[in-house]
Amino acid sequence: LKDCRRVLVVEGYSDPLFFAELLEHLGTRDVFIQHFNGKQDLTLKLDVFLTPQLLAEKDAICVVVDADDAAAS
């Protein structure tokens, strides 16, 4: 984490696998991928993970939460 300038936060087990492959395909390096154990876990722990120090040190932080169900009509 300390060696990367960018952080990608994802909520599910398969998400880091997908994004790691995508970032490698794009030739993007220097991204730390932090995953949580689902949306509920992310919701409970995100504010602890995103410390003021982390926010100040990183160039970019992205949080991805995908839809698990079909969108409501």
JSON list of N, CA and C in Angstrom, two decimals:
[
{"chain": "A", "resi": 1, "resn": "LEU", "atom": "N", "xyz": [0.83, -1.20, 0.00]},
{"chain": "A", "resi": 1, "resn": "LEU", "atom": "CA", "xyz": [0.00, 0.00, 0.00]},
{"chain": "A", "resi": 1, "resn": "LEU", "atom": "C", "xyz": [0.87, 1.26, 0.00]},
{"chain": "A", "resi": 2, "resn": "LYS", "atom": "N", "xyz": [1.92, 1.25, 0.81]},
{"chain": "A", "resi": 2, "resn": "LYS", "atom": "CA", "xyz": [2.74, 2.46, 0.90]},
{"chain": "A", "resi": 2, "resn": "LYS", "atom": "C", "xyz": [3.56, 2.72, -0.36]},
{"chain": "A", "resi": 3, "resn": "ASP", "atom": "N", "xyz": [3.78, 1.69, -1.19]},
{"chain": "A", "resi": 3, "resn": "ASP", "atom": "CA", "xyz": [4.57, 1.87, -2.40]},
{"chain": "A", "resi": 3, "resn": "ASP", "atom": "C", "xyz": [3.76, 2.31, -3.61]},
{"chain": "A", "resi": 4, "resn": "CYS", "atom": "N", "xyz": [2.43, 2.35, -3.49]},
{"chain": "A", "resi": 4, "resn": "CYS", "atom": "CA", "xyz": [1.56, 2.70, -4.61]},
{"chain": "A", "resi": 4, "resn": "CYS", "atom": "C", "xyz": [0.99, 4.10, -4.43]},
{"chain": "A", "resi": 5, "resn": "ARG", "atom": "N", "xyz": [0.90, 4.83, -5.52]},
{"chain": "A", "resi": 5, "resn": "ARG", "atom": "CA", "xyz": [0.36, 6.20, -5.47]},
{"chain": "A", "resi": 5, "resn": "ARG", "atom": "C", "xyz": [-1.15, 6.23, -5.65]},
{"chain": "A", "resi": 6, "resn": "ARG", "atom": "N", "xyz": [-1.73, 5.13, -6.13]},
{"chain": "A", "resi": 6, "resn": "ARG", "atom": "CA", "xyz": [-3.17, 5.07, -6.37]},
{"chain": "A", "resi": 6, "resn": "ARG", "atom": "C", "xyz": [-3.76, 3.86, -5.68]},
{"chain": "A", "resi": 7, "resn": "VAL", "atom": "N", "xyz": [-5.02, 3.99, -5.24]},
{"chain": "A", "resi": 7, "resn": "VAL", "atom": "CA", "xyz": [-5.70, 2.92, -4.52]},
{"chain": "A", "resi": 7, "resn": "VAL", "atom": "C", "xyz": [-7.05, 2.68, -5.18]},
{"chain": "A", "resi": 8, "resn": "LEU", "atom": "N", "xyz": [-7.36, 1.41, -5.38]},
{"chain": "A", "resi": 8, "resn": "LEU", "atom": "CA", "xyz": [-8.66, 0.99, -5.89]},
{"chain": "A", "resi": 8, "resn": "LEU", "atom": "C", "xyz": [-9.30, 0.12, -4.82]},
{"chain": "A", "resi": 9, "resn": "VAL", "atom": "N", "xyz": [-10.47, 0.54, -4.33]},
{"chain": "A", "resi": 9, "resn": "VAL", "atom": "CA", "xyz": [-11.19, -0.19, -3.29]},
{"chain": "A", "resi": 9, "resn": "VAL", "atom": "C", "xyz": [-12.37, -0.89, -3.95]},
{"chain": "A", "resi": 10, "resn": "VAL", "atom": "N", "xyz": [-12.47, -2.21, -3.74]},
{"chain": "A", "resi": 10, "resn": "VAL", "atom": "CA", "xyz": [-13.57, -2.98, -4.32]},
{"chain": "A", "resi": 10, "resn": "VAL", "atom": "C", "xyz": [-14.25, -3.78, -3.22]},
{"chain": "A", "resi": 11, "resn": "GLU", "atom": "N", "xyz": [-15.47, -4.25, -3.49]},
{"chain": "A", "resi": 11, "resn": "GLU", "atom": "CA", "xyz": [-16.24, -4.87, -2.42]},
{"chain": "A", "resi": 11, "resn": "GLU", "atom": "C", "xyz": [-16.36, -6.38, -2.47]},
{"chain": "A", "resi": 12, "resn": "GLY", "atom": "N", "xyz": [-16.08, -6.99, -3.56]},
{"chain": "A", "resi": 12, "resn": "GLY", "atom": "CA", "xyz": [-16.30, -8.42, -3.65]},
{"chain": "A", "resi": 12, "resn": "GLY", "atom": "C", "xyz": [-15.05, -9.23, -3.89]},
{"chain": "A", "resi": 13, "resn": "TYR", "atom": "N", "xyz": [-15.18, -10.55, -3.79]},
{"chain": "A", "resi": 13, "resn": "TYR", "atom": "CA", "xyz": [-14.04, -11.45, -3.96]},
{"chain": "A", "resi": 13, "resn": "TYR", "atom": "C", "xyz": [-13.50, -11.45, -5.38]},
{"chain": "A", "resi": 14, "resn": "SER", "atom": "N", "xyz": [-14.38, -11.46, -6.37]},
{"chain": "A", "resi": 14, "resn": "SER", "atom": "CA", "xyz": [-13.93, -11.54, -7.76]},
{"chain": "A", "resi": 14, "resn": "SER", "atom": "C", "xyz": [-13.49, -10.19, -8.31]},
{"chain": "A", "resi": 15, "resn": "ASP", "atom": "N", "xyz": [-13.87, -9.11, -7.67]},
{"chain": "A", "resi": 15, "resn": "ASP", "atom": "CA", "xyz": [-13.53, -7.78, -8.18]},
{"chain": "A", "resi": 15, "resn": "ASP", "atom": "C", "xyz": [-12.02, -7.53, -8.27]},
{"chain": "A", "resi": 16, "resn": "PRO", "atom": "N", "xyz": [-11.22, -7.88, -7.25]},
{"chain": "A", "resi": 16, "resn": "PRO", "atom": "CA", "xyz": [-9.77, -7.63, -7.41]},
{"chain": "A", "resi": 16, "resn": "PRO", "atom": "C", "xyz": [-9.16, -8.43, -8.55]},
{"chain": "A", "resi": 17, "resn": "LEU", "atom": "N", "xyz": [-9.68, -9.63, -8.78]},
{"chain": "A", "resi": 17, "resn": "LEU", "atom": "CA", "xyz": [-9.16, -10.44, -9.90]},
{"chain": "A", "resi": 17, "resn": "LEU", "atom": "C", "xyz": [-9.45, -9.75, -11.23]},
{"chain": "A", "resi": 18, "resn": "PHE", "atom": "N", "xyz": [-10.67, -9.28, -11.39]},
{"chain": "A", "resi": 18, "resn": "PHE", "atom": "CA", "xyz": [-11.06, -8.60, -12.63]},
{"chain": "A", "resi": 18, "resn": "PHE", "atom": "C", "xyz": [-10.23, -7.34, -12.84]},
{"chain": "A", "resi": 19, "resn": "PHE", "atom": "N", "xyz": [-10.16, -6.48, -11.81]},
{"chain": "A", "resi": 19, "resn": "PHE", "atom": "CA", "xyz": [-9.46, -5.22, -11.97]},
{"chain": "A", "resi": 19, "resn": "PHE", "atom": "C", "xyz": [-7.96, -5.39, -12.11]},
{"chain": "A", "resi": 20, "resn": "ALA", "atom": "N", "xyz": [-7.38, -6.38, -11.47]},
{"chain": "A", "resi": 20, "resn": "ALA", "atom": "CA", "xyz": [-5.95, -6.65, -11.63]},
{"chain": "A", "resi": 20, "resn": "ALA", "atom": "C", "xyz": [-5.65, -7.02, -13.08]},
{"chain": "A", "resi": 21, "resn": "GLU", "atom": "N", "xyz": [-6.49, -7.87, -13.66]},
{"chain": "A", "resi": 21, "resn": "GLU", "atom": "CA", "xyz": [-6.30, -8.24, -15.07]},
{"chain": "A", "resi": 21, "resn": "GLU", "atom": "C", "xyz": [-6.50, -7.05, -16.00]},
{"chain": "A", "resi": 22, "resn": "LEU", "atom": "N", "xyz": [-7.52, -6.24, -15.72]},
{"chain": "A", "resi": 22, "resn": "LEU", "atom": "CA", "xyz": [-7.78, -5.06, -16.54]},
{"chain": "A", "resi": 22, "resn": "LEU", "atom": "C", "xyz": [-6.62, -4.07, -16.46]},
{"chain": "A", "resi": 23, "resn": "LEU", "atom": "N", "xyz": [-6.14, -3.80, -15.27]},
{"chain": "A", "resi": 23, "resn": "LEU", "atom": "CA", "xyz": [-5.03, -2.87, -15.11]},
{"chain": "A", "resi": 23, "resn": "LEU", "atom": "C", "xyz": [-3.77, -3.39, -15.79]},
{"chain": "A", "resi": 24, "resn": "GLU", "atom": "N", "xyz": [-3.53, -4.69, -15.68]},
{"chain": "A", "resi": 24, "resn": "GLU", "atom": "CA", "xyz": [-2.37, -5.28, -16.36]},
{"chain": "A", "resi": 24, "resn": "GLU", "atom": "C", "xyz": [-2.51, -5.15, -17.87]},
{"chain": "A", "resi": 25, "resn": "HIS", "atom": "N", "xyz": [-3.70, -5.42, -18.39]},
{"chain": "A", "resi": 25, "resn": "HIS", "atom": "CA", "xyz": [-3.95, -5.31, -19.83]},
{"chain": "A", "resi": 25, "resn": "HIS", "atom": "C", "xyz": [-3.72, -3.88, -20.32]},
{"chain": "A", "resi": 26, "resn": "LEU", "atom": "N", "xyz": [-4.10, -2.91, -19.50]},
{"chain": "A", "resi": 26, "resn": "LEU", "atom": "CA", "xyz": [-3.93, -1.50, -19.87]},
{"chain": "A", "resi": 26, "resn": "LEU", "atom": "C", "xyz": [-2.50, -1.00, -19.64]},
{"chain": "A", "resi": 27, "resn": "GLY", "atom": "N", "xyz": [-1.68, -1.83, -19.00]},
{"chain": "A", "resi": 27, "resn": "GLY", "atom": "CA", "xyz": [-0.31, -1.43, -18.70]},
{"chain": "A", "resi": 27, "resn": "GLY", "atom": "C", "xyz": [-0.22, -0.45, -17.54]},
{"chain": "A", "resi": 28, "resn": "THR", "atom": "N", "xyz": [-1.24, -0.44, -16.71]},
{"chain": "A", "resi": 28, "resn": "THR", "atom": "CA", "xyz": [-1.28, 0.47, -15.58]},
{"chain": "A", "resi": 28, "resn": "THR", "atom": "C", "xyz": [-0.65, -0.19, -14.37]},
{"chain": "A", "resi": 29, "resn": "ARG", "atom": "N", "xyz": [0.27, 0.50, -13.77]},
{"chain": "A", "resi": 29, "resn": "ARG", "atom": "CA", "xyz": [0.95, -0.01, -12.59]},
{"chain": "A", "resi": 29, "resn": "ARG", "atom": "C", "xyz": [0.73, 0.97, -11.44]},
{"chain": "A", "resi": 30, "resn": "ASP", "atom": "N", "xyz": [1.31, 0.66, -10.31]},
{"chain": "A", "resi": 30, "resn": "ASP", "atom": "CA", "xyz": [1.27, 1.57, -9.17]},
{"chain": "A", "resi": 30, "resn": "ASP", "atom": "C", "xyz": [-0.15, 1.76, -8.62]},
{"chain": "A", "resi": 31, "resn": "VAL", "atom": "N", "xyz": [-0.94, 0.69, -8.66]},
{"chain": "A", "resi": 31, "resn": "VAL", "atom": "CA", "xyz": [-2.30, 0.72, -8.10]},
{"chain": "A", "resi": 31, "resn": "VAL", "atom": "C", "xyz": [-2.42, -0.39, -7.07]},
{"chain": "A", "resi": 32, "resn": "PHE", "atom": "N", "xyz": [-2.76, -0.03, -5.85]},
{"chain": "A", "resi": 32, "resn": "PHE", "atom": "CA", "xyz": [-3.01, -1.01, -4.80]},
{"chain": "A", "resi": 32, "resn": "PHE", "atom": "C", "xyz": [-4.49, -1.32, -4.79]},
{"chain": "A", "resi": 33, "resn": "ILE", "atom": "N", "xyz": [-4.85, -2.60, -4.86]},
{"chain": "A", "resi": 33, "resn": "ILE", "atom": "CA", "xyz": [-6.26, -3.01, -4.83]},
{"chain": "A", "resi": 33, "resn": "ILE", "atom": "C", "xyz": [-6.59, -3.56, -3.45]},
{"chain": "A", "resi": 34, "resn": "GLN", "atom": "N", "xyz": [-7.52, -2.90, -2.78]},
{"chain": "A", "resi": 34, "resn": "GLN", "atom": "CA", "xyz": [-7.99, -3.33, -1.47]},
{"chain": "A", "resi": 34, "resn": "GLN", "atom": "C", "xyz": [-9.41, -3.86, -1.62]},
{"chain": "A", "resi": 35, "resn": "HIS", "atom": "N", "xyz": [-9.61, -5.09, -1.22]},
{"chain": "A", "resi": 35, "resn": "HIS", "atom": "CA", "xyz": [-10.97, -5.63, -1.31]},
{"chain": "A", "resi": 35, "resn": "HIS", "atom": "C", "xyz": [-11.52, -5.89, 0.08]},
{"chain": "A", "resi": 36, "resn": "PHE", "atom": "N", "xyz": [-12.84, -5.78, 0.17]},
{"chain": "A", "resi": 36, "resn": "PHE", "atom": "CA", "xyz": [-13.56, -6.08, 1.39]},
{"chain": "A", "resi": 36, "resn": "PHE", "atom": "C", "xyz": [-14.46, -7.27, 1.12]},
{"chain": "A", "resi": 37, "resn": "ASN", "atom": "N", "xyz": [-15.06, -7.80, 2.13]},
{"chain": "A", "resi": 37, "resn": "ASN", "atom": "CA", "xyz": [-15.89, -9.00, 2.00]},
{"chain": "A", "resi": 37, "resn": "ASN", "atom": "C", "xyz": [-17.36, -8.64, 1.78]},
{"chain": "A", "resi": 38, "resn": "GLY", "atom": "N", "xyz": [-17.63, -7.96, 0.69]},
{"chain": "A", "resi": 38, "resn": "GLY", "atom": "CA", "xyz": [-19.00, -7.58, 0.36]},
{"chain": "A", "resi": 38, "resn": "GLY", "atom": "C", "xyz": [-19.31, -6.13, 0.73]},
{"chain": "A", "resi": 39, "resn": "LYS", "atom": "N", "xyz": [-20.48, -5.68, 0.27]},
{"chain": "A", "resi": 39, "resn": "LYS", "atom": "CA", "xyz": [-20.87, -4.29, 0.48]},
{"chain": "A", "resi": 39, "resn": "LYS", "atom": "C", "xyz": [-21.02, -3.95, 1.96]},
{"chain": "A", "resi": 40, "resn": "GLN", "atom": "N", "xyz": [-21.57, -4.87, 2.73]},
{"chain": "A", "resi": 40, "resn": "GLN", "atom": "CA", "xyz": [-21.77, -4.60, 4.15]},
{"chain": "A", "resi": 40, "resn": "GLN", "atom": "C", "xyz": [-20.42, -4.40, 4.85]},
{"chain": "A", "resi": 41, "resn": "ASP", "atom": "N", "xyz": [-19.45, -5.26, 4.55]},
{"chain": "A", "resi": 41, "resn": "ASP", "atom": "CA", "xyz": [-18.12, -5.14, 5.13]},
{"chain": "A", "resi": 41, "resn": "ASP", "atom": "C", "xyz": [-17.46, -3.83, 4.71]},
{"chain": "A", "resi": 42, "resn": "LEU", "atom": "N", "xyz": [-17.59, -3.49, 3.44]},
{"chain": "A", "resi": 42, "resn": "LEU", "atom": "CA", "xyz": [-17.02, -2.25, 2.93]},
{"chain": "A", "resi": 42, "resn": "LEU", "atom": "C", "xyz": [-17.65, -1.06, 3.65]},
{"chain": "A", "resi": 43, "resn": "THR", "atom": "N", "xyz": [-18.96, -1.08, 3.80]},
{"chain": "A", "resi": 43, "resn": "THR", "atom": "CA", "xyz": [-19.66, 0.01, 4.47]},
{"chain": "A", "resi": 43, "resn": "THR", "atom": "C", "xyz": [-19.19, 0.19, 5.91]},
{"chain": "A", "resi": 44, "resn": "LEU", "atom": "N", "xyz": [-18.94, -0.92, 6.59]},
{"chain": "A", "resi": 44, "resn": "LEU", "atom": "CA", "xyz": [-18.51, -0.87, 7.98]},
{"chain": "A", "resi": 44, "resn": "LEU", "atom": "C", "xyz": [-17.06, -0.42, 8.15]},
{"chain": "A", "resi": 45, "resn": "LYS", "atom": "N", "xyz": [-16.21, -0.76, 7.18]},
{"chain": "A", "resi": 45, "resn": "LYS", "atom": "CA", "xyz": [-14.76, -0.57, 7.36]},
{"chain": "A", "resi": 45, "resn": "LYS", "atom": "C", "xyz": [-14.14, 0.52, 6.50]},
{"chain": "A", "resi": 46, "resn": "LEU", "atom": "N", "xyz": [-14.87, 1.06, 5.56]},
{"chain": "A", "resi": 46, "resn": "LEU", "atom": "CA", "xyz": [-14.28, 2.02, 4.63]},
{"chain": "A", "resi": 46, "resn": "LEU", "atom": "C", "xyz": [-13.76, 3.27, 5.33]},
{"chain": "A", "resi": 47, "resn": "ASP", "atom": "N", "xyz": [-14.52, 3.79, 6.28]},
{"chain": "A", "resi": 47, "resn": "ASP", "atom": "CA", "xyz": [-14.08, 5.00, 6.96]},
{"chain": "A", "resi": 47, "resn": "ASP", "atom": "C", "xyz": [-12.83, 4.76, 7.82]},
{"chain": "A", "resi": 48, "resn": "VAL", "atom": "N", "xyz": [-12.61, 3.53, 8.25]},
{"chain": "A", "resi": 48, "resn": "VAL", "atom": "CA", "xyz": [-11.39, 3.20, 9.00]},
{"chain": "A", "resi": 48, "resn": "VAL", "atom": "C", "xyz": [-10.21, 3.07, 8.03]},
{"chain": "A", "resi": 49, "resn": "PHE", "atom": "N", "xyz": [-10.46, 2.49, 6.85]},
{"chain": "A", "resi": 49, "resn": "PHE", "atom": "CA", "xyz": [-9.40, 2.31, 5.85]},
{"chain": "A", "resi": 49, "resn": "PHE", "atom": "C", "xyz": [-8.95, 3.65, 5.27]},
{"chain": "A", "resi": 50, "resn": "LEU", "atom": "N", "xyz": [-9.91, 4.52, 4.97]},
{"chain": "A", "resi": 50, "resn": "LEU", "atom": "CA", "xyz": [-9.59, 5.81, 4.35]},
{"chain": "A", "resi": 50, "resn": "LEU", "atom": "C", "xyz": [-9.22, 6.85, 5.41]},
{"chain": "A", "resi": 51, "resn": "THR", "atom": "N", "xyz": [-8.06, 6.69, 5.97]},
{"chain": "A", "resi": 51, "resn": "THR", "atom": "CA", "xyz": [-7.59, 7.61, 7.00]},
{"chain": "A", "resi": 51, "resn": "THR", "atom": "C", "xyz": [-7.19, 8.95, 6.37]},
{"chain": "A", "resi": 52, "resn": "PRO", "atom": "N", "xyz": [-7.17, 10.03, 7.15]},
{"chain": "A", "resi": 52, "resn": "PRO", "atom": "CA", "xyz": [-6.69, 11.31, 6.63]},
{"chain": "A", "resi": 52, "resn": "PRO", "atom": "C", "xyz": [-5.27, 11.20, 6.05]},
{"chain": "A", "resi": 53, "resn": "GLN", "atom": "N", "xyz": [-4.43, 10.40, 6.68]},
{"chain": "A", "resi": 53, "resn": "GLN", "atom": "CA", "xyz": [-3.06, 10.23, 6.18]},
{"chain": "A", "resi": 53, "resn": "GLN", "atom": "C", "xyz": [-3.07, 9.57, 4.81]},
{"chain": "A", "resi": 54, "resn": "LEU", "atom": "N", "xyz": [-3.87, 8.51, 4.64]},
{"chain": "A", "resi": 54, "resn": "LEU", "atom": "CA", "xyz": [-3.96, 7.83, 3.35]},
{"chain": "A", "resi": 54, "resn": "LEU", "atom": "C", "xyz": [-4.48, 8.79, 2.28]},
{"chain": "A", "resi": 55, "resn": "LEU", "atom": "N", "xyz": [-5.51, 9.55, 2.61]},
{"chain": "A", "resi": 55, "resn": "LEU", "atom": "CA", "xyz": [-6.08, 10.50, 1.65]},
{"chain": "A", "resi": 55, "resn": "LEU", "atom": "C", "xyz": [-5.06, 11.56, 1.24]},
{"chain": "A", "resi": 56, "resn": "ALA", "atom": "N", "xyz": [-4.22, 11.98, 2.16]},
{"chain": "A", "resi": 56, "resn": "ALA", "atom": "CA", "xyz": [-3.21, 12.99, 1.85]},
{"chain": "A", "resi": 56, "resn": "ALA", "atom": "C", "xyz": [-2.05, 12.44, 1.04]},
{"chain": "A", "resi": 57, "resn": "GLU", "atom": "N", "xyz": [-1.73, 11.17, 1.24]},
{"chain": "A", "resi": 57, "resn": "GLU", "atom": "CA", "xyz": [-0.55, 10.58, 0.59]},
{"chain": "A", "resi": 57, "resn": "GLU", "atom": "C", "xyz": [-0.80, 10.12, -0.84]},
{"chain": "A", "resi": 58, "resn": "LYS", "atom": "N", "xyz": [-2.01, 9.76, -1.19]},
{"chain": "A", "resi": 58, "resn": "LYS", "atom": "CA", "xyz": [-2.28, 9.14, -2.48]},
{"chain": "A", "resi": 58, "resn": "LYS", "atom": "C", "xyz": [-2.70, 10.16, -3.54]},
{"chain": "A", "resi": 59, "resn": "ASP", "atom": "N", "xyz": [-2.34, 9.86, -4.79]},
{"chain": "A", "resi": 59, "resn": "ASP", "atom": "CA", "xyz": [-2.73, 10.71, -5.91]},
{"chain": "A", "resi": 59, "resn": "ASP", "atom": "C", "xyz": [-4.19, 10.50, -6.28]},
{"chain": "A", "resi": 60, "resn": "ALA", "atom": "N", "xyz": [-4.68, 9.27, -6.13]},
{"chain": "A", "resi": 60, "resn": "ALA", "atom": "CA", "xyz": [-6.06, 8.96, -6.50]},
{"chain": "A", "resi": 60, "resn": "ALA", "atom": "C", "xyz": [-6.55, 7.77, -5.69]},
{"chain": "A", "resi": 61, "resn": "ILE", "atom": "N", "xyz": [-7.82, 7.83, -5.32]},
{"chain": "A", "resi": 61, "resn": "ILE", "atom": "CA", "xyz": [-8.48, 6.72, -4.63]},
{"chain": "A", "resi": 61, "resn": "ILE", "atom": "C", "xyz": [-9.83, 6.53, -5.30]},
{"chain": "A", "resi": 62, "resn": "CYS", "atom": "N", "xyz": [-10.11, 5.31, -5.71]},
{"chain": "A", "resi": 62, "resn": "CYS", "atom": "CA", "xyz": [-11.36, 4.98, -6.38]},
{"chain": "A", "resi": 62, "resn": "CYS", "atom": "C", "xyz": [-12.06, 3.88, -5.59]},
{"chain": "A", "resi": 63, "resn": "VAL", "atom": "N", "xyz": [-13.36, 4.03, -5.38]},
{"chain": "A", "resi": 63, "resn": "VAL", "atom": "CA", "xyz": [-14.16, 3.02, -4.69]},
{"chain": "A", "resi": 63, "resn": "VAL", "atom": "C", "xyz": [-15.19, 2.51, -5.69]},
{"chain": "A", "resi": 64, "resn": "VAL", "atom": "N", "xyz": [-15.19, 1.19, -5.92]},
{"chain": "A", "resi": 64, "resn": "VAL", "atom": "CA", "xyz": [-16.12, 0.58, -6.87]},
{"chain": "A", "resi": 64, "resn": "VAL", "atom": "C", "xyz": [-17.06, -0.35, -6.12]},
{"chain": "A", "resi": 65, "resn": "VAL", "atom": "N", "xyz": [-18.35, -0.06, -6.23]},
{"chain": "A", "resi": 65, "resn": "VAL", "atom": "CA", "xyz": [-19.39, -0.92, -5.67]},
{"chain": "A", "resi": 65, "resn": "VAL", "atom": "C", "xyz": [-20.35, -1.22, -6.81]},
{"chain": "A", "resi": 66, "resn": "ASP", "atom": "N", "xyz": [-20.42, -2.47, -7.20]},
{"chain": "A", "resi": 66, "resn": "ASP", "atom": "CA", "xyz": [-21.26, -2.84, -8.33]},
{"chain": "A", "resi": 66, "resn": "ASP", "atom": "C", "xyz": [-22.63, -3.31, -7.87]},
{"chain": "A", "resi": 67, "resn": "ALA", "atom": "N", "xyz": [-23.56, -3.32, -8.80]},
{"chain": "A", "resi": 67, "resn": "ALA", "atom": "CA", "xyz": [-24.91, -3.78, -8.52]},
{"chain": "A", "resi": 67, "resn": "ALA", "atom": "C", "xyz": [-24.93, -5.29, -8.53]},
{"chain": "A", "resi": 68, "resn": "ASP", "atom": "N", "xyz": [-25.55, -5.88, -7.52]},
{"chain": "A", "resi": 68, "resn": "ASP", "atom": "CA", "xyz": [-25.65, -7.32, -7.44]},
{"chain": "A", "resi": 68, "resn": "ASP", "atom": "C", "xyz": [-26.93, -7.85, -8.04]},
{"chain": "A", "resi": 69, "resn": "ASP", "atom": "N", "xyz": [-27.94, -7.01, -8.10]},
{"chain": "A", "resi": 69, "resn": "ASP", "atom": "CA", "xyz": [-29.24, -7.41, -8.64]},
{"chain": "A", "resi": 69, "resn": "ASP", "atom": "C", "xyz": [-29.58, -6.55, -9.86]},
{"chain": "A", "resi": 70, "resn": "ALA", "atom": "N", "xyz": [-30.58, -6.98, -10.59]},
{"chain": "A", "resi": 70, "resn": "ALA", "atom": "CA", "xyz": [-31.05, -6.20, -11.74]},
{"chain": "A", "resi": 70, "resn": "ALA", "atom": "C", "xyz": [-31.60, -4.88, -11.24]},
{"chain": "A", "resi": 71, "resn": "ALA", "atom": "N", "xyz": [-31.40, -3.84, -12.03]},
{"chain": "A", "resi": 71, "resn": "ALA", "atom": "CA", "xyz": [-31.91, -2.53, -11.66]},
{"chain": "A", "resi": 71, "resn": "ALA", "atom": "C", "xyz": [-33.44, -2.56, -11.56]},
{"chain": "A", "resi": 72, "resn": "ALA", "atom": "N", "xyz": [-33.95, -1.84, -10.62]},
{"chain": "A", "resi": 72, "resn": "ALA", "atom": "CA", "xyz": [-35.41, -1.76, -10.44]},
{"chain": "A", "resi": 72, "resn": "ALA", "atom": "C", "xyz": [-36.03, -1.04, -11.62]},
{"chain": "A", "resi": 73, "resn": "SER", "atom": "N", "xyz": [-37.21, -1.45, -12.00]},
{"chain": "A", "resi": 73, "resn": "SER", "atom": "CA", "xyz": [-37.90, -0.81, -13.14]},
{"chain": "A", "resi": 73, "resn": "SER", "atom": "C", "xyz": [-38.45, 0.52, -12.76]}
]
